[in-house]
Amino acid sequence: MNIYRSLADGFGRKVTYLRISVTDRCNLRCVYCMPEEGVKLVSHADVLSYEDILRLVNILSVHGISKIRITGGEPLVRKGITRFIKDLSGIKGVNDIAMTTNGLLLEPFAAELFDAGLKRVNISLDSLKEDVFLRITRLGRLNDVLNGIYRAKEVGFYPVKVNAVLIRNINDGEIIDFVNFARAHEFNLRFIEYMPVGLNAGETVTSKEVEDRIKEAFSGFMPLNDKSDGNLSVNASVSKDFTFSDNKAVIGFISPLSKHFCEGCSRLRLTASGKLRTCLFYDNEYDIKKLLDENNENTAGNDDIIFKYIEDALKQKKQTHLFNEKAENFKNRICSGDIDTGWANDYMNKIGG
Ligand code: SAM
Ligand code: SF4
């Protein structure tokens, strides 16, 4: 028997969007995401297999999950990613597959990913200057990322979204350069507020401050809703979007710190080791890997039990996150040298952002 009801949390928010971290491994070590020496990695045996992810998506798509984002770690370092995306895109009900990548390997992968059914790509780019790029990412070449971004546009991804995390006195001097870059290539640029999750990389620059600096420099900068003829299509669910009177780019602000977007939250997250998280900012994890295990006598061939387990997990989701309180706690713990406990371990590479 299959129970055809939409997935929703205890507050009636429909869950339609699954973010899948396919690996916790990465070819960069961004200062706000990973410590320089890297993190203790999930062993290969503990990584959720593509087969298990596909089974989970098959279960969830029946109940309303239609949108998927592939993230990591760096998703392009996991072997077989193109084949996996092709299989995902064949699942009935899944109509939007996107990826967040650091772009280092995008140039060689872009065409095959597009052909496999990946619809949209977000590329992280925190500086347009080689030395600052290296200071933030600790590894990697800026040019490889830029070539990946250009290639993505060339093979047909649209819109190409570029994500920048600003840290005061490191890259916030580049706000106008980023905007000019987006306008020159008609990219969709999003500024994401730096969240001190697990690491203390510096000071957050709020979305409001960035918006004000752009308004000072560009006279025709306006909220996107005021301009309905804009031809760069966007998904404005968590991003507050702006454009220019000449339509040259969309600039979005994602403000998890200054303006949380819990109200319309439709997300569920899957970690590389097969744990479900109902909120980025709560530590509760639900081990779905052991339920998907084909040797599990209780769940083998019984998708309804797995769905019910996920439904119950969602019922425990809080109405809103308390990130700022947690951030205060975290700062206190950094000062006392206690950075290895609790949520401080939850580096973004594990959760997938
Ligand atoms: N490796 C891929 C990448 O960098 O795009 C995907 C994973 S990464 C964890 C996903 C997104 O989270 C990136 O856009 C990254 O900039 C962002 N991110 C990571 N740590 C962050 C933090 N502490 N605050 C804000 N954004 C963060
Ligand atoms: Fe890797 Fe992305 Fe984290 Fe940077 S933000 S270390 S690229 S996972």
PDB file of N, CA and C in Angstrom, residues 138-216:
ATOM      1  N   ARG A 138      42.208  28.721   0.144  1.00  0.00           N
ATOM      2  CA  ARG A 138      43.498  28.119   0.530  1.00  0.00           C
ATOM      3  C   ARG A 138      44.113  27.259  -0.585  1.00  0.00           C
ATOM      4  N   LEU A 139      43.327  26.840  -1.556  1.00  0.00           N
ATOM      5  CA  LEU A 139      43.816  25.985  -2.646  1.00  0.00           C
ATOM      6  C   LEU A 139      43.112  26.421  -3.922  1.00  0.00           C
ATOM      7  N   GLY A 140      43.566  25.930  -5.028  1.00  0.00           N
ATOM      8  CA  GLY A 140      42.787  26.130  -6.254  1.00  0.00           C
ATOM      9  C   GLY A 140      43.151  27.397  -7.001  1.00  0.00           C
ATOM     10  N   ARG A 141      42.793  27.396  -8.296  1.00  0.00           N
ATOM     11  CA  ARG A 141      43.128  28.533  -9.153  1.00  0.00           C
ATOM     12  C   ARG A 141      41.867  29.246  -9.590  1.00  0.00           C
ATOM     13  N   LEU A 142      41.874  30.551  -9.398  1.00  0.00           N
ATOM     14  CA  LEU A 142      40.723  31.371  -9.777  1.00  0.00           C
ATOM     15  C   LEU A 142      40.333  31.139 -11.235  1.00  0.00           C
ATOM     16  N   ASN A 143      41.338  31.046 -12.104  1.00  0.00           N
ATOM     17  CA  ASN A 143      41.034  30.917 -13.535  1.00  0.00           C
ATOM     18  C   ASN A 143      40.246  29.659 -13.872  1.00  0.00           C
ATOM     19  N   ASP A 144      40.513  28.588 -13.135  1.00  0.00           N
ATOM     20  CA  ASP A 144      39.762  27.348 -13.390  1.00  0.00           C
ATOM     21  C   ASP A 144      38.284  27.568 -13.096  1.00  0.00           C
ATOM     22  N   VAL A 145      38.011  28.305 -12.012  1.00  0.00           N
ATOM     23  CA  VAL A 145      36.604  28.568 -11.657  1.00  0.00           C
ATOM     24  C   VAL A 145      35.969  29.485 -12.712  1.00  0.00           C
ATOM     25  N   LEU A 146      36.694  30.521 -13.086  1.00  0.00           N
ATOM     26  CA  LEU A 146      36.136  31.443 -14.096  1.00  0.00           C
ATOM     27  C   LEU A 146      35.847  30.699 -15.400  1.00  0.00           C
ATOM     28  N   ASN A 147      36.771  29.837 -15.794  1.00  0.00           N
ATOM     29  CA  ASN A 147      36.540  29.089 -17.038  1.00  0.00           C
ATOM     30  C   ASN A 147      35.329  28.165 -16.901  1.00  0.00           C
ATOM     31  N   GLY A 148      35.146  27.617 -15.699  1.00  0.00           N
ATOM     32  CA  GLY A 148      33.977  26.767 -15.436  1.00  0.00           C
ATOM     33  C   GLY A 148      32.692  27.574 -15.574  1.00  0.00           C
ATOM     34  N   ILE A 149      32.700  28.780 -15.045  1.00  0.00           N
ATOM     35  CA  ILE A 149      31.508  29.639 -15.108  1.00  0.00           C
ATOM     36  C   ILE A 149      31.179  29.982 -16.570  1.00  0.00           C
ATOM     37  N   TYR A 150      32.219  30.362 -17.324  1.00  0.00           N
ATOM     38  CA  TYR A 150      31.976  30.728 -18.733  1.00  0.00           C
ATOM     39  C   TYR A 150      31.471  29.518 -19.520  1.00  0.00           C
ATOM     40  N   ARG A 151      32.044  28.365 -19.224  1.00  0.00           N
ATOM     41  CA  ARG A 151      31.649  27.139 -19.941  1.00  0.00           C
ATOM     42  C   ARG A 151      30.189  26.780 -19.631  1.00  0.00           C
ATOM     43  N   ALA A 152      29.803  26.988 -18.364  1.00  0.00           N
ATOM     44  CA  ALA A 152      28.418  26.677 -17.969  1.00  0.00           C
ATOM     45  C   ALA A 152      27.447  27.505 -18.810  1.00  0.00           C
ATOM     46  N   LYS A 153      27.775  28.759 -18.999  1.00  0.00           N
ATOM     47  CA  LYS A 153      26.903  29.624 -19.795  1.00  0.00           C
ATOM     48  C   LYS A 153      26.873  29.125 -21.251  1.00  0.00           C
ATOM     49  N   GLU A 154      28.075  28.783 -21.732  1.00  0.00           N
ATOM     50  CA  GLU A 154      28.212  28.352 -23.131  1.00  0.00           C
ATOM     51  C   GLU A 154      27.381  27.100 -23.436  1.00  0.00           C
ATOM     52  N   VAL A 155      27.347  26.141 -22.486  1.00  0.00           N
ATOM     53  CA  VAL A 155      26.633  24.892 -22.811  1.00  0.00           C
ATOM     54  C   VAL A 155      25.128  25.028 -22.609  1.00  0.00           C
ATOM     55  N   GLY A 156      24.681  26.128 -22.016  1.00  0.00           N
ATOM     56  CA  GLY A 156      23.243  26.370 -21.960  1.00  0.00           C
ATOM     57  C   GLY A 156      22.616  26.507 -20.590  1.00  0.00           C
ATOM     58  N   PHE A 157      23.390  26.402 -19.499  1.00  0.00           N
ATOM     59  CA  PHE A 157      22.781  26.614 -18.181  1.00  0.00           C
ATOM     60  C   PHE A 157      22.262  28.046 -18.121  1.00  0.00           C
ATOM     61  N   TYR A 158      21.020  28.185 -17.615  1.00  0.00           N
ATOM     62  CA  TYR A 158      20.437  29.518 -17.550  1.00  0.00           C
ATOM     63  C   TYR A 158      19.397  29.593 -16.450  1.00  0.00           C
ATOM     64  N   PRO A 159      19.455  30.578 -15.578  1.00  0.00           N
ATOM     65  CA  PRO A 159      20.549  31.531 -15.488  1.00  0.00           C
ATOM     66  C   PRO A 159      21.747  30.885 -14.793  1.00  0.00           C
ATOM     67  N   VAL A 160      22.947  31.358 -15.088  1.00  0.00           N
ATOM     68  CA  VAL A 160      24.124  30.922 -14.331  1.00  0.00           C
ATOM     69  C   VAL A 160      24.155  31.772 -13.070  1.00  0.00           C
ATOM     70  N   LYS A 161      24.175  31.095 -11.911  1.00  0.00           N
ATOM     71  CA  LYS A 161      24.178  31.843 -10.653  1.00  0.00           C
ATOM     72  C   LYS A 161      25.552  31.778 -10.009  1.00  0.00           C
ATOM     73  N   VAL A 162      26.013  32.925  -9.570  1.00  0.00           N
ATOM     74  CA  VAL A 162      27.313  33.001  -8.897  1.00  0.00           C
ATOM     75  C   VAL A 162      27.048  33.411  -7.445  1.00  0.00           C
ATOM     76  N   ASN A 163      27.569  32.621  -6.499  1.00  0.00           N
ATOM     77  CA  ASN A 163      27.352  32.899  -5.070  1.00  0.00           C
ATOM     78  C   ASN A 163      28.617  33.471  -4.449  1.00  0.00           C
ATOM     79  N   ALA A 164      28.485  34.581  -3.743  1.00  0.00           N
ATOM     80  CA  ALA A 164      29.651  35.144  -3.054  1.00  0.00           C
ATOM     81  C   ALA A 164      29.355  35.306  -1.565  1.00  0.00           C
ATOM     82  N   VAL A 165      30.255  34.820  -0.740  1.00  0.00           N
ATOM     83  CA  VAL A 165      30.164  35.018   0.706  1.00  0.00           C
ATOM     84  C   VAL A 165      31.176  36.119   1.042  1.00  0.00           C
ATOM     85  N   LEU A 166      30.690  37.168   1.684  1.00  0.00           N
ATOM     86  CA  LEU A 166      31.594  38.289   1.983  1.00  0.00           C
ATOM     87  C   LEU A 166      32.062  38.230   3.430  1.00  0.00           C
ATOM     88  N   ILE A 167      33.334  38.507   3.630  1.00  0.00           N
ATOM     89  CA  ILE A 167      33.878  38.609   4.988  1.00  0.00           C
ATOM     90  C   ILE A 167      34.557  39.972   5.096  1.00  0.00           C
ATOM     91  N   ARG A 168      34.192  40.691   6.139  1.00  0.00           N
ATOM     92  CA  ARG A 168      34.690  42.060   6.259  1.00  0.00           C
ATOM     93  C   ARG A 168      36.220  42.117   6.239  1.00  0.00           C
ATOM     94  N   ASN A 169      36.712  43.088   5.505  1.00  0.00           N
ATOM     95  CA  ASN A 169      38.151  43.360   5.361  1.00  0.00           C
ATOM     96  C   ASN A 169      38.900  42.281   4.590  1.00  0.00           C
ATOM     97  N   ILE A 170      38.193  41.301   4.076  1.00  0.00           N
ATOM     98  CA  ILE A 170      38.874  40.311   3.229  1.00  0.00           C
ATOM     99  C   ILE A 170      38.416  40.509   1.783  1.00  0.00           C
ATOM    100  N   ASN A 171      37.104  40.433   1.549  1.00  0.00           N
ATOM    101  CA  ASN A 171      36.644  40.575   0.162  1.00  0.00           C
ATOM    102  C   ASN A 171      35.483  41.557   0.008  1.00  0.00           C
ATOM    103  N   ASP A 172      35.113  42.274   1.080  1.00  0.00           N
ATOM    104  CA  ASP A 172      33.959  43.180   0.928  1.00  0.00           C
ATOM    105  C   ASP A 172      34.320  44.416   0.110  1.00  0.00           C
ATOM    106  N   GLY A 173      35.597  44.608  -0.163  1.00  0.00           N
ATOM    107  CA  GLY A 173      35.998  45.703  -1.056  1.00  0.00           C
ATOM    108  C   GLY A 173      35.684  45.394  -2.519  1.00  0.00           C
ATOM    109  N   GLU A 174      35.244  44.180  -2.789  1.00  0.00           N
ATOM    110  CA  GLU A 174      35.017  43.769  -4.189  1.00  0.00           C
ATOM    111  C   GLU A 174      33.544  43.786  -4.600  1.00  0.00           C
ATOM    112  N   ILE A 175      32.685  44.337  -3.739  1.00  0.00           N
ATOM    113  CA  ILE A 175      31.241  44.277  -4.034  1.00  0.00           C
ATOM    114  C   ILE A 175      30.934  44.842  -5.423  1.00  0.00           C
ATOM    115  N   ILE A 176      31.477  46.009  -5.713  1.00  0.00           N
ATOM    116  CA  ILE A 176      31.148  46.649  -7.002  1.00  0.00           C
ATOM    117  C   ILE A 176      31.801  45.881  -8.159  1.00  0.00           C
ATOM    118  N   ASP A 177      33.000  45.336  -7.920  1.00  0.00           N
ATOM    119  CA  ASP A 177      33.642  44.509  -8.970  1.00  0.00           C
ATOM    120  C   ASP A 177      32.767  43.297  -9.295  1.00  0.00           C
ATOM    121  N   PHE A 178      32.214  42.667  -8.240  1.00  0.00           N
ATOM    122  CA  PHE A 178      31.333  41.515  -8.461  1.00  0.00           C
ATOM    123  C   PHE A 178      30.111  41.925  -9.291  1.00  0.00           C
ATOM    124  N   VAL A 179      29.534  43.067  -8.937  1.00  0.00           N
ATOM    125  CA  VAL A 179      28.339  43.517  -9.657  1.00  0.00           C
ATOM    126  C   VAL A 179      28.693  43.785 -11.125  1.00  0.00           C
ATOM    127  N   ASN A 180      29.814  44.444 -11.357  1.00  0.00           N
ATOM    128  CA  ASN A 180      30.215  44.718 -12.744  1.00  0.00           C
ATOM    129  C   ASN A 180      30.452  43.423 -13.519  1.00  0.00           C
ATOM    130  N   PHE A 181      31.033  42.454 -12.842  1.00  0.00           N
ATOM    131  CA  PHE A 181      31.284  41.136 -13.452  1.00  0.00           C
ATOM    132  C   PHE A 181      29.947  40.482 -13.841  1.00  0.00           C
ATOM    133  N   ALA A 182      28.981  40.525 -12.922  1.00  0.00           N
ATOM    134  CA  ALA A 182      27.666  39.916 -13.194  1.00  0.00           C
ATOM    135  C   ALA A 182      26.978  40.645 -14.348  1.00  0.00           C
ATOM    136  N   ARG A 183      27.079  41.968 -14.354  1.00  0.00           N
ATOM    137  CA  ARG A 183      26.426  42.751 -15.406  1.00  0.00           C
ATOM    138  C   ARG A 183      27.080  42.485 -16.775  1.00  0.00           C
ATOM    139  N   ALA A 184      28.394  42.380 -16.770  1.00  0.00           N
ATOM    140  CA  ALA A 184      29.101  42.172 -18.040  1.00  0.00           C
ATOM    141  C   ALA A 184      28.697  40.848 -18.692  1.00  0.00           C
ATOM    142  N   HIS A 185      28.445  39.829 -17.858  1.00  0.00           N
ATOM    143  CA  HIS A 185      28.148  38.502 -18.415  1.00  0.00           C
ATOM    144  C   HIS A 185      26.683  38.104 -18.267  1.00  0.00           C
ATOM    145  N   GLU A 186      25.882  39.000 -17.692  1.00  0.00           N
ATOM    146  CA  GLU A 186      24.468  38.732 -17.415  1.00  0.00           C
ATOM    147  C   GLU A 186      24.290  37.483 -16.558  1.00  0.00           C
ATOM    148  N   PHE A 187      25.078  37.412 -15.484  1.00  0.00           N
ATOM    149  CA  PHE A 187      24.923  36.327 -14.523  1.00  0.00           C
ATOM    150  C   PHE A 187      23.977  36.785 -13.431  1.00  0.00           C
ATOM    151  N   ASN A 188      23.468  35.802 -12.699  1.00  0.00           N
ATOM    152  CA  ASN A 188      22.651  36.081 -11.528  1.00  0.00           C
ATOM    153  C   ASN A 188      23.599  35.955 -10.319  1.00  0.00           C
ATOM    154  N   LEU A 189      23.857  37.081  -9.668  1.00  0.00           N
ATOM    155  CA  LEU A 189      24.823  37.095  -8.561  1.00  0.00           C
ATOM    156  C   LEU A 189      24.086  37.133  -7.239  1.00  0.00           C
ATOM    157  N   ARG A 190      24.503  36.253  -6.295  1.00  0.00           N
ATOM    158  CA  ARG A 190      23.845  36.271  -4.983  1.00  0.00           C
ATOM    159  C   ARG A 190      24.877  36.446  -3.890  1.00  0.00           C
ATOM    160  N   PHE A 191      24.629  37.395  -3.021  1.00  0.00           N
ATOM    161  CA  PHE A 191      25.490  37.586  -1.861  1.00  0.00           C
ATOM    162  C   PHE A 191      24.881  36.805  -0.693  1.00  0.00           C
ATOM    163  N   ILE A 192      25.668  35.906  -0.138  1.00  0.00           N
ATOM    164  CA  ILE A 192      25.193  35.089   0.992  1.00  0.00           C
ATOM    165  C   ILE A 192      25.861  35.596   2.265  1.00  0.00           C
ATOM    166  N   GLU A 193      25.076  35.859   3.280  1.00  0.00           N
ATOM    167  CA  GLU A 193      25.689  36.295   4.545  1.00  0.00           C
ATOM    168  C   GLU A 193      26.528  35.175   5.138  1.00  0.00           C
ATOM    169  N   TYR A 194      27.715  35.535   5.540  1.00  0.00           N
ATOM    170  CA  TYR A 194      28.598  34.554   6.185  1.00  0.00           C
ATOM    171  C   TYR A 194      27.984  34.122   7.517  1.00  0.00           C
ATOM    172  N   MET A 195      27.876  32.801   7.699  1.00  0.00           N
ATOM    173  CA  MET A 195      27.343  32.261   8.952  1.00  0.00           C
ATOM    174  C   MET A 195      28.484  31.616   9.738  1.00  0.00           C
ATOM    175  N   PRO A 196      28.709  32.054  10.940  1.00  0.00           N
ATOM    176  CA  PRO A 196      29.801  31.457  11.723  1.00  0.00           C
ATOM    177  C   PRO A 196      29.419  30.078  12.250  1.00  0.00           C
ATOM    178  N   VAL A 197      29.269  29.126  11.346  1.00  0.00           N
ATOM    179  CA  VAL A 197      28.911  27.759  11.727  1.00  0.00           C
ATOM    180  C   VAL A 197      30.185  26.945  11.883  1.00  0.00           C
ATOM    181  N   GLY A 198      30.627  26.743  13.083  1.00  0.00           N
ATOM    182  CA  GLY A 198      31.751  25.854  13.309  1.00  0.00           C
ATOM    183  C   GLY A 198      33.119  26.495  13.180  1.00  0.00           C
ATOM    184  N   LEU A 199      33.259  27.583  12.459  1.00  0.00           N
ATOM    185  CA  LEU A 199      34.570  28.198  12.280  1.00  0.00           C
ATOM    186  C   LEU A 199      34.416  29.703  12.411  1.00  0.00           C
ATOM    187  N   ASN A 200      35.451  30.359  12.868  1.00  0.00           N
ATOM    188  CA  ASN A 200      35.357  31.800  12.984  1.00  0.00           C
ATOM    189  C   ASN A 200      36.277  32.440  11.947  1.00  0.00           C
ATOM    190  N   ALA A 201      35.706  32.730  10.771  1.00  0.00           N
ATOM    191  CA  ALA A 201      36.535  33.223   9.671  1.00  0.00           C
ATOM    192  C   ALA A 201      36.587  34.737   9.612  1.00  0.00           C
ATOM    193  N   GLY A 202      35.761  35.402  10.397  1.00  0.00           N
ATOM    194  CA  GLY A 202      35.752  36.862  10.359  1.00  0.00           C
ATOM    195  C   GLY A 202      34.360  37.396  10.585  1.00  0.00           C
ATOM    196  N   GLU A 203      34.164  38.644  10.142  1.00  0.00           N
ATOM    197  CA  GLU A 203      32.902  39.324  10.455  1.00  0.00           C
ATOM    198  C   GLU A 203      31.940  39.284   9.272  1.00  0.00           C
ATOM    199  N   THR A 204      30.690  39.024   9.580  1.00  0.00           N
ATOM    200  CA  THR A 204      29.633  39.010   8.548  1.00  0.00           C
ATOM    201  C   THR A 204      29.385  40.418   8.031  1.00  0.00           C
ATOM    202  N   VAL A 205      29.150  40.537   6.735  1.00  0.00           N
ATOM    203  CA  VAL A 205      28.719  41.810   6.155  1.00  0.00           C
ATOM    204  C   VAL A 205      27.242  41.614   5.836  1.00  0.00           C
ATOM    205  N   THR A 206      26.358  42.388   6.440  1.00  0.00           N
ATOM    206  CA  THR A 206      24.926  42.103   6.275  1.00  0.00           C
ATOM    207  C   THR A 206      24.461  42.448   4.858  1.00  0.00           C
ATOM    208  N   SER A 207      23.372  41.806   4.466  1.00  0.00           N
ATOM    209  CA  SER A 207      22.800  42.049   3.143  1.00  0.00           C
ATOM    210  C   SER A 207      22.433  43.522   2.991  1.00  0.00           C
ATOM    211  N   LYS A 208      21.934  44.109   4.054  1.00  0.00           N
ATOM    212  CA  LYS A 208      21.494  45.511   3.989  1.00  0.00           C
ATOM    213  C   LYS A 208      22.678  46.408   3.625  1.00  0.00           C
ATOM    214  N   GLU A 209      23.815  46.119   4.225  1.00  0.00           N
ATOM    215  CA  GLU A 209      24.998  46.938   3.942  1.00  0.00           C
ATOM    216  C   GLU A 209      25.423  46.783   2.476  1.00  0.00           C
ATOM    217  N   VAL A 210      25.376  45.567   1.977  1.00  0.00           N
ATOM    218  CA  VAL A 210      25.788  45.335   0.582  1.00  0.00           C
ATOM    219  C   VAL A 210      24.809  46.036  -0.358  1.00  0.00           C
ATOM    220  N   GLU A 211      23.523  45.886  -0.052  1.00  0.00           N
ATOM    221  CA  GLU A 211      22.481  46.533  -0.872  1.00  0.00           C
ATOM    222  C   GLU A 211      22.725  48.053  -0.915  1.00  0.00           C
ATOM    223  N   ASP A 212      23.007  48.645   0.236  1.00  0.00           N
ATOM    224  CA  ASP A 212      23.225  50.104   0.280  1.00  0.00           C
ATOM    225  C   ASP A 212      24.441  50.504  -0.554  1.00  0.00           C
ATOM    226  N   ARG A 213      25.492  49.687  -0.477  1.00  0.00           N
ATOM    227  CA  ARG A 213      26.699  50.043  -1.238  1.00  0.00           C
ATOM    228  C   ARG A 213      26.424  49.969  -2.744  1.00  0.00           C
ATOM    229  N   ILE A 214      25.597  49.000  -3.157  1.00  0.00           N
ATOM    230  CA  ILE A 214      25.298  48.904  -4.594  1.00  0.00           C
ATOM    231  C   ILE A 214      24.406  50.071  -5.020  1.00  0.00           C
ATOM    232  N   LYS A 215      23.446  50.414  -4.158  1.00  0.00           N
ATOM    233  CA  LYS A 215      22.547  51.543  -4.486  1.00  0.00           C
ATOM    234  C   LYS A 215      23.335  52.833  -4.664  1.00  0.00           C
ATOM    235  N   GLU A 216      24.365  53.001  -3.847  1.00  0.00           N
ATOM    236  CA  GLU A 216      25.194  54.208  -3.969  1.00  0.00           C
ATOM    237  C   GLU A 216      25.886  54.264  -5.325  1.00  0.00           C
TER     238      GLU A 216
END
